[in-house]
CSV table of C-alpha atoms and ligand atoms in Angstrom, one decimal:
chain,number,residue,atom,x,y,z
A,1,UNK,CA,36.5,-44.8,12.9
A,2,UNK,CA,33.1,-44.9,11.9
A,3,UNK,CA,31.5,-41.1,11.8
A,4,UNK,CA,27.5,-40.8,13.2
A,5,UNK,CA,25.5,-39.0,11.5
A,6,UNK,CA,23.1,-37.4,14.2
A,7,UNK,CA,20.0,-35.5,12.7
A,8,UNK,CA,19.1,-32.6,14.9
A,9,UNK,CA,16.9,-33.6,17.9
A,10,UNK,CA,17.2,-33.4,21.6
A,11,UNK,CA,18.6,-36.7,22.7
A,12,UNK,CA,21.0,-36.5,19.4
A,13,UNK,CA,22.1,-33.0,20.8
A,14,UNK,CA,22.7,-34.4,24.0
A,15,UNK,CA,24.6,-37.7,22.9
A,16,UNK,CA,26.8,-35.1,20.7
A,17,UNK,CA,27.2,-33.2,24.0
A,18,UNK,CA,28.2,-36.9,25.4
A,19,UNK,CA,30.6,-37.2,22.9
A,20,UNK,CA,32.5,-33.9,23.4
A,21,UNK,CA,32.9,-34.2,27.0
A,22,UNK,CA,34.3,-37.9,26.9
A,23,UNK,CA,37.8,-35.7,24.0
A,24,UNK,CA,35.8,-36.8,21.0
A,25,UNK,CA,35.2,-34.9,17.8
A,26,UNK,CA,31.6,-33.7,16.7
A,27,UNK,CA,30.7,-31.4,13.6
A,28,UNK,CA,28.4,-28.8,13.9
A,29,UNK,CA,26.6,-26.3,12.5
A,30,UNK,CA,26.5,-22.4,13.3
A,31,UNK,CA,25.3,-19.5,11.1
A,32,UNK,CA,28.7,-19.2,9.9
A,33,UNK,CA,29.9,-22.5,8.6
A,34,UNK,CA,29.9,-26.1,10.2
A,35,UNK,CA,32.6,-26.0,12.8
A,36,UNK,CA,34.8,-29.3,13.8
A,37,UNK,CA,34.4,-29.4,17.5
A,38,UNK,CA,36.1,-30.6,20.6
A,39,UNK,CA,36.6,-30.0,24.7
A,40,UNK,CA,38.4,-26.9,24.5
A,41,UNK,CA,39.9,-27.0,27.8
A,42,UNK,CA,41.5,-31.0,26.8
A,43,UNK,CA,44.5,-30.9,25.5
A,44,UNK,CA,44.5,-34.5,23.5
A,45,UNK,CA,41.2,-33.7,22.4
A,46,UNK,CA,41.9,-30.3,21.0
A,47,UNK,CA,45.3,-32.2,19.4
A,48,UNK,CA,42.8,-34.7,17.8
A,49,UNK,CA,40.6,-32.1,16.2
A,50,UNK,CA,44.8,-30.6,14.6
A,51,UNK,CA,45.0,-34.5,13.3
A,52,UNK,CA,41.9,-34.8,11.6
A,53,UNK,CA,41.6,-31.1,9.6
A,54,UNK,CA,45.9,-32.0,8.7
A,55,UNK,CA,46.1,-27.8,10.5
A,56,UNK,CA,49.3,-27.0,11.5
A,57,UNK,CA,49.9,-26.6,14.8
A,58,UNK,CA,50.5,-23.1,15.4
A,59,UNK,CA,47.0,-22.0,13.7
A,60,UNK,CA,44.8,-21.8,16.7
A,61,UNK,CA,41.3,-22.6,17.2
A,62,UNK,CA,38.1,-20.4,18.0
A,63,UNK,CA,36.8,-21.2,21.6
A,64,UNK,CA,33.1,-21.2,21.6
A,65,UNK,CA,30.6,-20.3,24.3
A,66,UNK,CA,27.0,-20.3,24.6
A,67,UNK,CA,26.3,-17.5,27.6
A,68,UNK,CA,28.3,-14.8,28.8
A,69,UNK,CA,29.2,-16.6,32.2
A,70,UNK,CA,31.6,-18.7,29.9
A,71,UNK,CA,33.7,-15.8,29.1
A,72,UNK,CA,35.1,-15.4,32.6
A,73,UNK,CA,37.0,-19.2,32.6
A,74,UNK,CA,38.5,-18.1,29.5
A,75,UNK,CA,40.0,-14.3,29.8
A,76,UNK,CA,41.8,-12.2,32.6
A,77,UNK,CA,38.8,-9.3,32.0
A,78,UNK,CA,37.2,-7.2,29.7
A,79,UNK,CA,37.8,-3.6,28.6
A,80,UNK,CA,34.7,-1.6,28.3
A,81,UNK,CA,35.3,-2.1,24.3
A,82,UNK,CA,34.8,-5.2,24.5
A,83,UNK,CA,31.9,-5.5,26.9
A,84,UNK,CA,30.3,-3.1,24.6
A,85,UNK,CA,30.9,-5.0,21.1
A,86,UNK,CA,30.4,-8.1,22.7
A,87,UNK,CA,27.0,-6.5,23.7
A,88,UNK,CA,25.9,-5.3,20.1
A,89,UNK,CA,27.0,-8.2,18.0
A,90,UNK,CA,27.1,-11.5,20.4
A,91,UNK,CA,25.3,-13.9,19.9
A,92,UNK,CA,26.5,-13.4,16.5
A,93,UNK,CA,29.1,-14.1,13.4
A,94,UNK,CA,31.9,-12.6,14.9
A,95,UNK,CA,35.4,-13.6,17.0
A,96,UNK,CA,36.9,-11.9,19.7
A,97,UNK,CA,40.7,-12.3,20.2
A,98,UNK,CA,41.4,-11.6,24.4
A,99,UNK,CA,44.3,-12.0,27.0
A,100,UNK,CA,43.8,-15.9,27.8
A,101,UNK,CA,43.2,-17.4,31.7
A,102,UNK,CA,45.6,-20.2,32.4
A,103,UNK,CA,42.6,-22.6,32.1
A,104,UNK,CA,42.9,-22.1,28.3
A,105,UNK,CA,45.4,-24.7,26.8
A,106,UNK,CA,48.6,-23.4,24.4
A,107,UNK,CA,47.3,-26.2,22.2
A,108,UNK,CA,44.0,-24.6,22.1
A,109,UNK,CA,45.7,-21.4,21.1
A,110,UNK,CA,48.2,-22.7,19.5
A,111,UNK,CA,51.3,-21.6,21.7
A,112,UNK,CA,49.6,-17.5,22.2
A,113,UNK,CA,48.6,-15.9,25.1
A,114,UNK,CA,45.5,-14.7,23.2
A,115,UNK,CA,42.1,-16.6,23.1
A,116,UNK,CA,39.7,-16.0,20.2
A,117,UNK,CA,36.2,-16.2,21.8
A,118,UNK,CA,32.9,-16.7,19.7
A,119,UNK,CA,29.2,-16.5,20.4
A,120,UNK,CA,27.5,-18.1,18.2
A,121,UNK,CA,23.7,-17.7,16.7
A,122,UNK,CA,23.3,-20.6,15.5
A,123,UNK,CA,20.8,-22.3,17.5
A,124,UNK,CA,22.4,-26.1,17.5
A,125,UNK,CA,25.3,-24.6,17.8
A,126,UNK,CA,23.8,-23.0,21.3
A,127,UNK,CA,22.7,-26.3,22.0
A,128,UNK,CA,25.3,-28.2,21.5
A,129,UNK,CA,27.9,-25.7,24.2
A,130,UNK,CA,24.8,-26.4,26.4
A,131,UNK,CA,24.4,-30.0,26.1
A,132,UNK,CA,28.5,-30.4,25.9
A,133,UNK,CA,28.8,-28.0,29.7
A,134,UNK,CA,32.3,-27.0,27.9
A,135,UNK,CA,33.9,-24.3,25.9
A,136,UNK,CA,34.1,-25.9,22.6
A,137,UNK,CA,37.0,-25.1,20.4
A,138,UNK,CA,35.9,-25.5,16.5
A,139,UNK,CA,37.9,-24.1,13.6
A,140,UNK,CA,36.0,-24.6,10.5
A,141,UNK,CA,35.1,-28.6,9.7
A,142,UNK,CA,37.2,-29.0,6.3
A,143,UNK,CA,40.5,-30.4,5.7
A,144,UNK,CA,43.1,-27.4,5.7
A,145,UNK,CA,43.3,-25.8,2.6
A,146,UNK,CA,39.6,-26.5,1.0
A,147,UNK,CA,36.7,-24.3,0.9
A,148,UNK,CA,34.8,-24.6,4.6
A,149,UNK,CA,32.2,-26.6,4.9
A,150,UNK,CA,28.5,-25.3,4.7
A,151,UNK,CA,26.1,-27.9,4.7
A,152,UNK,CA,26.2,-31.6,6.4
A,153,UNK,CA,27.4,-33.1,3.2
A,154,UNK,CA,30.1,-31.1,2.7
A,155,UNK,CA,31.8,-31.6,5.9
A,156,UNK,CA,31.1,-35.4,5.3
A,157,UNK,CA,33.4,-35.1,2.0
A,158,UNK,CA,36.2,-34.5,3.9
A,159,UNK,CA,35.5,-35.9,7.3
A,160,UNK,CA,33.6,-39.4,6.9
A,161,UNK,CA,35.7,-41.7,9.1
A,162,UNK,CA,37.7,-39.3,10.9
A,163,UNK,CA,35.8,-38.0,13.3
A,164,UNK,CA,32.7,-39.3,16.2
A,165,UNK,CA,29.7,-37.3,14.6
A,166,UNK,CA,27.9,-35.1,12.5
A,167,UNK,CA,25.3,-33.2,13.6
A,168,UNK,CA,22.5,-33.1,10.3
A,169,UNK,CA,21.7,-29.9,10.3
A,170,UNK,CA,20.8,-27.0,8.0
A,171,UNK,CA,22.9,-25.0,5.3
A,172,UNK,CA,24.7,-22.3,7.2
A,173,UNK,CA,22.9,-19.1,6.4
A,174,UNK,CA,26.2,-16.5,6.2
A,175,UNK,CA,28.3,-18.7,4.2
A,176,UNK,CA,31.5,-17.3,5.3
A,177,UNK,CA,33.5,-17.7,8.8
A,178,UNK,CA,33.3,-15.3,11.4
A,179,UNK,CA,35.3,-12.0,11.8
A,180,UNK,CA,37.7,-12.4,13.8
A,181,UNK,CA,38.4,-8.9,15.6
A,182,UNK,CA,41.6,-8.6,18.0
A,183,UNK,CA,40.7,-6.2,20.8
A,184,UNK,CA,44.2,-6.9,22.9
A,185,UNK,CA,45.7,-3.7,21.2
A,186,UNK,CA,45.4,0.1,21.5
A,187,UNK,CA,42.3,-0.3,18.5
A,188,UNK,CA,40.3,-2.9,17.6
A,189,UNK,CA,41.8,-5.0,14.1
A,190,UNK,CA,40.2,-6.9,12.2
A,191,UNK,CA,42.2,-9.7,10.9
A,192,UNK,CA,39.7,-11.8,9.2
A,193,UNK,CA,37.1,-10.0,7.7
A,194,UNK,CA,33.7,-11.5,7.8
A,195,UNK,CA,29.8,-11.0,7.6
A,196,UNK,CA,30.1,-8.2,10.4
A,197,UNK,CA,32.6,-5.0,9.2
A,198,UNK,CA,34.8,-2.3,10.8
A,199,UNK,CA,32.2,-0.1,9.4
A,200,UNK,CA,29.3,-2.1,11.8
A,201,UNK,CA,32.0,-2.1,14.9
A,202,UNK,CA,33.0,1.7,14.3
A,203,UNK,CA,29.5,2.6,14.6
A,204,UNK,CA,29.0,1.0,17.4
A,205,UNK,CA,31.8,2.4,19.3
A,206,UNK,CA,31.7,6.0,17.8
A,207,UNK,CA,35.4,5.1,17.0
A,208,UNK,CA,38.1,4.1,14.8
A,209,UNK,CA,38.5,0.7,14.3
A,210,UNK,CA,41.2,-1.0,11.9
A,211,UNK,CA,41.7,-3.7,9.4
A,212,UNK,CA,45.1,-5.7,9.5
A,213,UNK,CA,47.2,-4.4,7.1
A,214,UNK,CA,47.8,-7.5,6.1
A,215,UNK,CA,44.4,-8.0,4.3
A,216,UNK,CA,46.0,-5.7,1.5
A,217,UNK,CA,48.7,-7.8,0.9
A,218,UNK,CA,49.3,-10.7,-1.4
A,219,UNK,CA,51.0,-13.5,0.7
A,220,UNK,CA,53.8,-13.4,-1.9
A,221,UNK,CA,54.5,-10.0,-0.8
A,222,UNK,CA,57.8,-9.5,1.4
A,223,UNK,CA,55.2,-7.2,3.9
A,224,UNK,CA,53.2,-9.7,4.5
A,225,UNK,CA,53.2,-10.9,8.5
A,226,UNK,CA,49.5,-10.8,9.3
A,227,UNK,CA,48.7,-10.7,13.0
A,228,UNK,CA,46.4,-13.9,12.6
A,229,UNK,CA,48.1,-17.3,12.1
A,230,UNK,CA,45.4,-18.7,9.7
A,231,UNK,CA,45.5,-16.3,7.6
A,232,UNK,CA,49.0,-17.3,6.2
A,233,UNK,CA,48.2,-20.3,4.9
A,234,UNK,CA,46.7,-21.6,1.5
A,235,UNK,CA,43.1,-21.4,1.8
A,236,UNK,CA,39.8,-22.1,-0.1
A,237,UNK,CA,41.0,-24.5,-3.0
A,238,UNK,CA,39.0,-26.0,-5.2
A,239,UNK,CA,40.6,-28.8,-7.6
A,240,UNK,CA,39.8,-26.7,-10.2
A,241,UNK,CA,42.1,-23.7,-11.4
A,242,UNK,CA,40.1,-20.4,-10.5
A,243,UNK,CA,40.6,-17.0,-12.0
A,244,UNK,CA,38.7,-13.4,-10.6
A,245,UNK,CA,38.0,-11.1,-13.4
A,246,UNK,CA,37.7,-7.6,-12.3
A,247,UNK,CA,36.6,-4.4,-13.8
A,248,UNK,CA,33.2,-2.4,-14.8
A,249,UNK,CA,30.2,-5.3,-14.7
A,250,UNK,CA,30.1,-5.2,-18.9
A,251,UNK,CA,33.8,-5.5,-19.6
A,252,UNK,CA,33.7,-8.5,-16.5
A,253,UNK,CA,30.8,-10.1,-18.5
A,254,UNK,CA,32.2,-9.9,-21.9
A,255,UNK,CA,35.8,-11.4,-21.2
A,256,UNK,CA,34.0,-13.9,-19.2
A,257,UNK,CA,32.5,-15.0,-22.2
A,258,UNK,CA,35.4,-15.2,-24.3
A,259,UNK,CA,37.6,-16.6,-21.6
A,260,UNK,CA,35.0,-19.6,-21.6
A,261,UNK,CA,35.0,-20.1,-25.3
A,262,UNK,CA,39.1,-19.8,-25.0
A,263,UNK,CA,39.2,-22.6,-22.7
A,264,UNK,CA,36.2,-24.7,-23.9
A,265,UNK,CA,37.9,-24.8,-27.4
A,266,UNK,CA,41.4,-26.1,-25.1
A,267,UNK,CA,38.6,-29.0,-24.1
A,268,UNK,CA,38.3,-27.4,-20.2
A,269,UNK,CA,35.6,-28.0,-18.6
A,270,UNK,CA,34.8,-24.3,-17.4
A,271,UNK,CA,32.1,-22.9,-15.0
A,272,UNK,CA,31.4,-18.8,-14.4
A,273,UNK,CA,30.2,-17.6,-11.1
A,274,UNK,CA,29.1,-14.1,-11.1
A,275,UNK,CA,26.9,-13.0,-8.4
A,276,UNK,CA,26.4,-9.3,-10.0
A,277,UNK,CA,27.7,-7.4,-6.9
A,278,UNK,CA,25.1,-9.6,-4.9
A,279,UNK,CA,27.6,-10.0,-2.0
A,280,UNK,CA,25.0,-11.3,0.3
A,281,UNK,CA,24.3,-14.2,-2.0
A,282,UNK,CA,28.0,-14.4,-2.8
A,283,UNK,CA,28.8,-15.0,0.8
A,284,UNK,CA,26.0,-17.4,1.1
A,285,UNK,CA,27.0,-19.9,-2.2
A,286,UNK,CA,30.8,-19.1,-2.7
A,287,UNK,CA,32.0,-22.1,-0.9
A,288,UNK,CA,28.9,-24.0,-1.6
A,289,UNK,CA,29.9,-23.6,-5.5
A,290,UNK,CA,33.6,-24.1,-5.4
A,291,UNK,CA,32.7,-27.6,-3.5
A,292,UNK,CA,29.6,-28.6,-6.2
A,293,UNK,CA,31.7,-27.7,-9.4
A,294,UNK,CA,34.5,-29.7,-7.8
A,295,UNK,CA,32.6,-32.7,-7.8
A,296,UNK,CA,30.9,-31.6,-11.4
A,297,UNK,CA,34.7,-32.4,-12.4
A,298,UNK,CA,35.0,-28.7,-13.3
A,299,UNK,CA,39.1,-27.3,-14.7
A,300,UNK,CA,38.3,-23.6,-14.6
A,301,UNK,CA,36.2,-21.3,-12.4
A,302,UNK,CA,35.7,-18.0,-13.9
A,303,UNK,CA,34.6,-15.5,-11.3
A,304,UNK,CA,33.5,-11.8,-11.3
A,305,UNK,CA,34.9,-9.9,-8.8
A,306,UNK,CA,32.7,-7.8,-6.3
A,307,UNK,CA,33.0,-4.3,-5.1
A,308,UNK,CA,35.7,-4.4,-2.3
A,309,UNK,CA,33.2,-2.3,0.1
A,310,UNK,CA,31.9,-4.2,3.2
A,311,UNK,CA,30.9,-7.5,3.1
A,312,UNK,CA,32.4,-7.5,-0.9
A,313,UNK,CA,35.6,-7.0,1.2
A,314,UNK,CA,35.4,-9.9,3.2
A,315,UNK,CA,34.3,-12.1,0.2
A,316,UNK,CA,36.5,-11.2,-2.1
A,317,UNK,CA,39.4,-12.3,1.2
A,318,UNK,CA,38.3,-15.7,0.0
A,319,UNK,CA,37.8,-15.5,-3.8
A,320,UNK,CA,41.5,-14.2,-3.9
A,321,UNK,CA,42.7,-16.5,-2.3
A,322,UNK,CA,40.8,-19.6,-3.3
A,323,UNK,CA,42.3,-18.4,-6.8
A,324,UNK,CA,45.5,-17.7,-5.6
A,325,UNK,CA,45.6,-14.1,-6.3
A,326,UNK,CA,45.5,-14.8,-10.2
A,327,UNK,CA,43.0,-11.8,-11.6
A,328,UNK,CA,42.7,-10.5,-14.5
A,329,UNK,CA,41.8,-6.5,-15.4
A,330,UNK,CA,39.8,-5.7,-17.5
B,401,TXA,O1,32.9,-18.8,11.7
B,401,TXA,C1,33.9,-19.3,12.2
B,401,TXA,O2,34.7,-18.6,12.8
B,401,TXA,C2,34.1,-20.8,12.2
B,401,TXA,C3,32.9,-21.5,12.9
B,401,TXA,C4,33.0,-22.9,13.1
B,401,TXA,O3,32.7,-20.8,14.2
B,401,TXA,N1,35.3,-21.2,12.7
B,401,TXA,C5,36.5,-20.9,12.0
B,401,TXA,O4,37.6,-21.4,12.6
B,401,TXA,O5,36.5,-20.3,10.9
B,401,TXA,P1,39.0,-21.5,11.9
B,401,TXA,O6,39.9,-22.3,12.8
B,401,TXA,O7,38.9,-22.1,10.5
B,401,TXA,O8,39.6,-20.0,11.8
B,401,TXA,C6,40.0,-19.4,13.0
B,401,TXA,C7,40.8,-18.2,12.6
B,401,TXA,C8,42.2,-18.5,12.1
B,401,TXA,O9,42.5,-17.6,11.0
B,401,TXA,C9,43.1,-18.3,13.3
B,401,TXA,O10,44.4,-18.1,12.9
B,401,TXA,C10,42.4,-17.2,14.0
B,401,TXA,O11,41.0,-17.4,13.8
B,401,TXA,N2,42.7,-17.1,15.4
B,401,TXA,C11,42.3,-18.0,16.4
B,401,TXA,N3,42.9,-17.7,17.6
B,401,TXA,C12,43.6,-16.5,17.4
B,401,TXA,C13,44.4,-15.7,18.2
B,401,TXA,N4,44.5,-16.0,19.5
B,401,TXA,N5,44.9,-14.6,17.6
B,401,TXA,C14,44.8,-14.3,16.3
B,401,TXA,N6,44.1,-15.1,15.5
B,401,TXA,C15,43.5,-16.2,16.0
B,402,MG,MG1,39.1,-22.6,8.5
C-alpha cells in the first residue's frame, strides 16, 4: 500500500475525511500525540487499524469526537460528573471511559461495555472528525510497543506502507497521550495518567478523585490487574537498553557521569537525558528522544528521574516503563 503524505490544507483535510469514511486508515495529529485513525462505528475498518499497529485485540481504542452532539451516539447518558469534567477540560488532553450505546462496536472497545471518549484540541484533529462526519477511533500511530509517535516523521518510521495517509502536520505540543479517566465507577480513576491530573479533576469537582492502583505497581508484581487493558502491555521501547537513575539532582548527575564513562569504556554508545525536574519539557521531548537516539544507533539511555508529583507522575508512567522498571538509587 502506498501511504499519502497529505500536508495540512482544506481540500487535504477533506480528502483525509474521504478516506476515513470509505474504512481506510489516516494519521493524524492532536495536541497529544499523532493518532492512527479509522471509522469508529466500522467494524473491518476499526480491525484494520489492530492489523497495522500489530495491538492485540482486547486493548481498545479511544473514540474521538469533535462537538458535544457526538457524545450522545456513543453513551447511554451522562452523570452530572461527567457533564461537569467534560465541561472544564474538553476540548482537551484527556479520555473519558462511559457505559457504551449499542452503536459502538465490541471491536472498537475491544469486547467492553465501556467506551473511552476524547475531545481533542488539536485543531486538525477537529478538522479531520468534521471533514470525516464520524466518530474516529485512534489509539496512538506507532507499532505496539514503541514510543508514540509525535511528529509526522515519526509515525512514517513505523507506518510507511501500511496505512492510506498521513496528515503533515505539526509536532504535538504535550508529548504524552491523553489521561484516560474512568468515570463508570462510584469515583472517578485515573488509569492512565497524562498532561491533565487527579489534582486538576479534584479541583474541579471539590472531590476525591482516584488513581488506579495499578499505577503503583510494577507489571511483574502478582497485584498487578490494572483496570485499563493497555496498560498491561510492554510499552515505550526504544532499541536501546534504558536505565532511570533516581535520587537527589547531585547524586543523579554524578552516577550519570560515571555510569557513562562505565559503559563508554565497554564500547556502548550511551546518551543521558535529564530534563532537571523540567516535566513540561520532559513530556514534550521524552518520546521525541527515545525515537532520535534510536536512529543515532544509541545502546544505553541514561535518564534522571523526575519528581513523581503531577505531571512528573504521569511522565515517569512512561520512563519506567520504556526502561522496563530497571532504576537505580542513588
Ligand atoms: O492521547 C491519546 O489518547 C492518543 C491520541 C491519538 O488521542 N491516543 C492513544 O490511544 O493514546 P491508545 O490506544 O494508544 O491508548 C488508549 C488507552 C489504552 O491504554 C486503552 O487500554 C485505554 O486507553 N482504553 C480504551 N478504552 C478503554 C475502556 N473502555 N476502558 C478502559 N481503558 C480503555
Ligand atoms: Mg498507544
Amino acid at each position: 500500500m502506498k501511504t499519502e503524505r497529505l500536508q495540512v490544507s482544506g481540500e487535504n483535510i477533506n480528502r483525509a475525511g474521504e478516506i476515513i469514511r470509505e474504512g481506510g486508515l489516516v494519521a493524524f495529529p492532536t495536541e497529544t500525540v499523532y493518532g492512527l485513525g479509522a471509522d469508529a462505528l466500522n467494524e473491518e475498518a476499526v480491525k484494520s487499524i489492530y492489523m497495522a499497529k500489530g495491538r492485540p485485540s482486547d486493548n481498545p481504542m479511544i473514540v474521538h469526537i469533535a462537538d458535544f452532539d457526538m457524545l450522545e451516539e456513543l453513551t447511554t447518558g451522562l452523570s452530572v460528573t461527567a457533564v461537569k469534567l467534560m465541561d472544564a477540560f474538553w476540548p482537551g488532553p484527556i479520555t473519558f471511559v462511559l457505559k457504551k450505546s449499542e452503536a459502538v462496536p465490541y471491536v472498537t472497545t475491544g469486547g467492553l461495555d465501556t467506551v473511552a471518549i476524547r475531545f481533542p484540541s488539536g485543531d486538525v484533529a477537529q478538522r479531520l472528525i468534521k471533514a470525516a462526519q464520524r466518530p474516529i477511533a485512534a489509539p496512538s500511530a506507532n507499532i505496539s510497543g514503541k514510543p508514540s509517535p509525535t511528529t509526522a516523521l515519526d509515525v512514517l518510521e513505523d507506518m510507511d506502507g501500511r496505512i492510506d495517509a498521513v496528515i503533515m502536520g505539526d509536532t504535538c505540543d504535550v508529548g504524552i497521550e491523553s489521561t484516560v479517566c474512568d468515570l463508570t465507577g462510584d469515583v472517578p480513576t485515573i488509569l492512565r495518567p497524562g498532561y491533565i491530573t487527579a489534582e486538576n479533576l479534584s479541583r474541579v469537582l471539590c472531590s476525591e478523585v482516584r488513581y488506579d492502583e495499578a499505577l503503583y505497581l510494577e507489571p511483574t508484581s502478582g497485584d498487578f490487574h490494572p483496570k485499563s487493558p493497555g496498560m498491561k502491555y510492554k510499552h515505550y521501547s526504544p532499541r536501546a537498553d534504558v536505565k532511570i537513575v533516581e535520587g537527589g539532582s547531585e547524586a543523579v548527575s554524578a552516577k550519570i557521569i560515571g555510569l557513562k564513562a562505565k559503559y563508554e569504556s565497554e564500547g556502548m554508545k550511551v546518551a543521558v537525558i535529564n530534563y532537571g525536574g523540567d516535566s513540561r519539557k520532559a513530556a514534550h521531548d521524552f518520546f521525541a528522544e527515545l525515537r532520535e537516539l534510536d536512529r543515532e544507533g544509541y545502546g544505553m539511555i541514561l535518564v534522571a528521574a523526575l519528581t513523581e508529583d503531577e505531571l512528573g507522575f504521569s511522565v515517569m508512567n512512561r520512563m519506567l516503563k520504556s526502561a522496563g522498571y530497571d532504576v537505580i538509587k542513588v
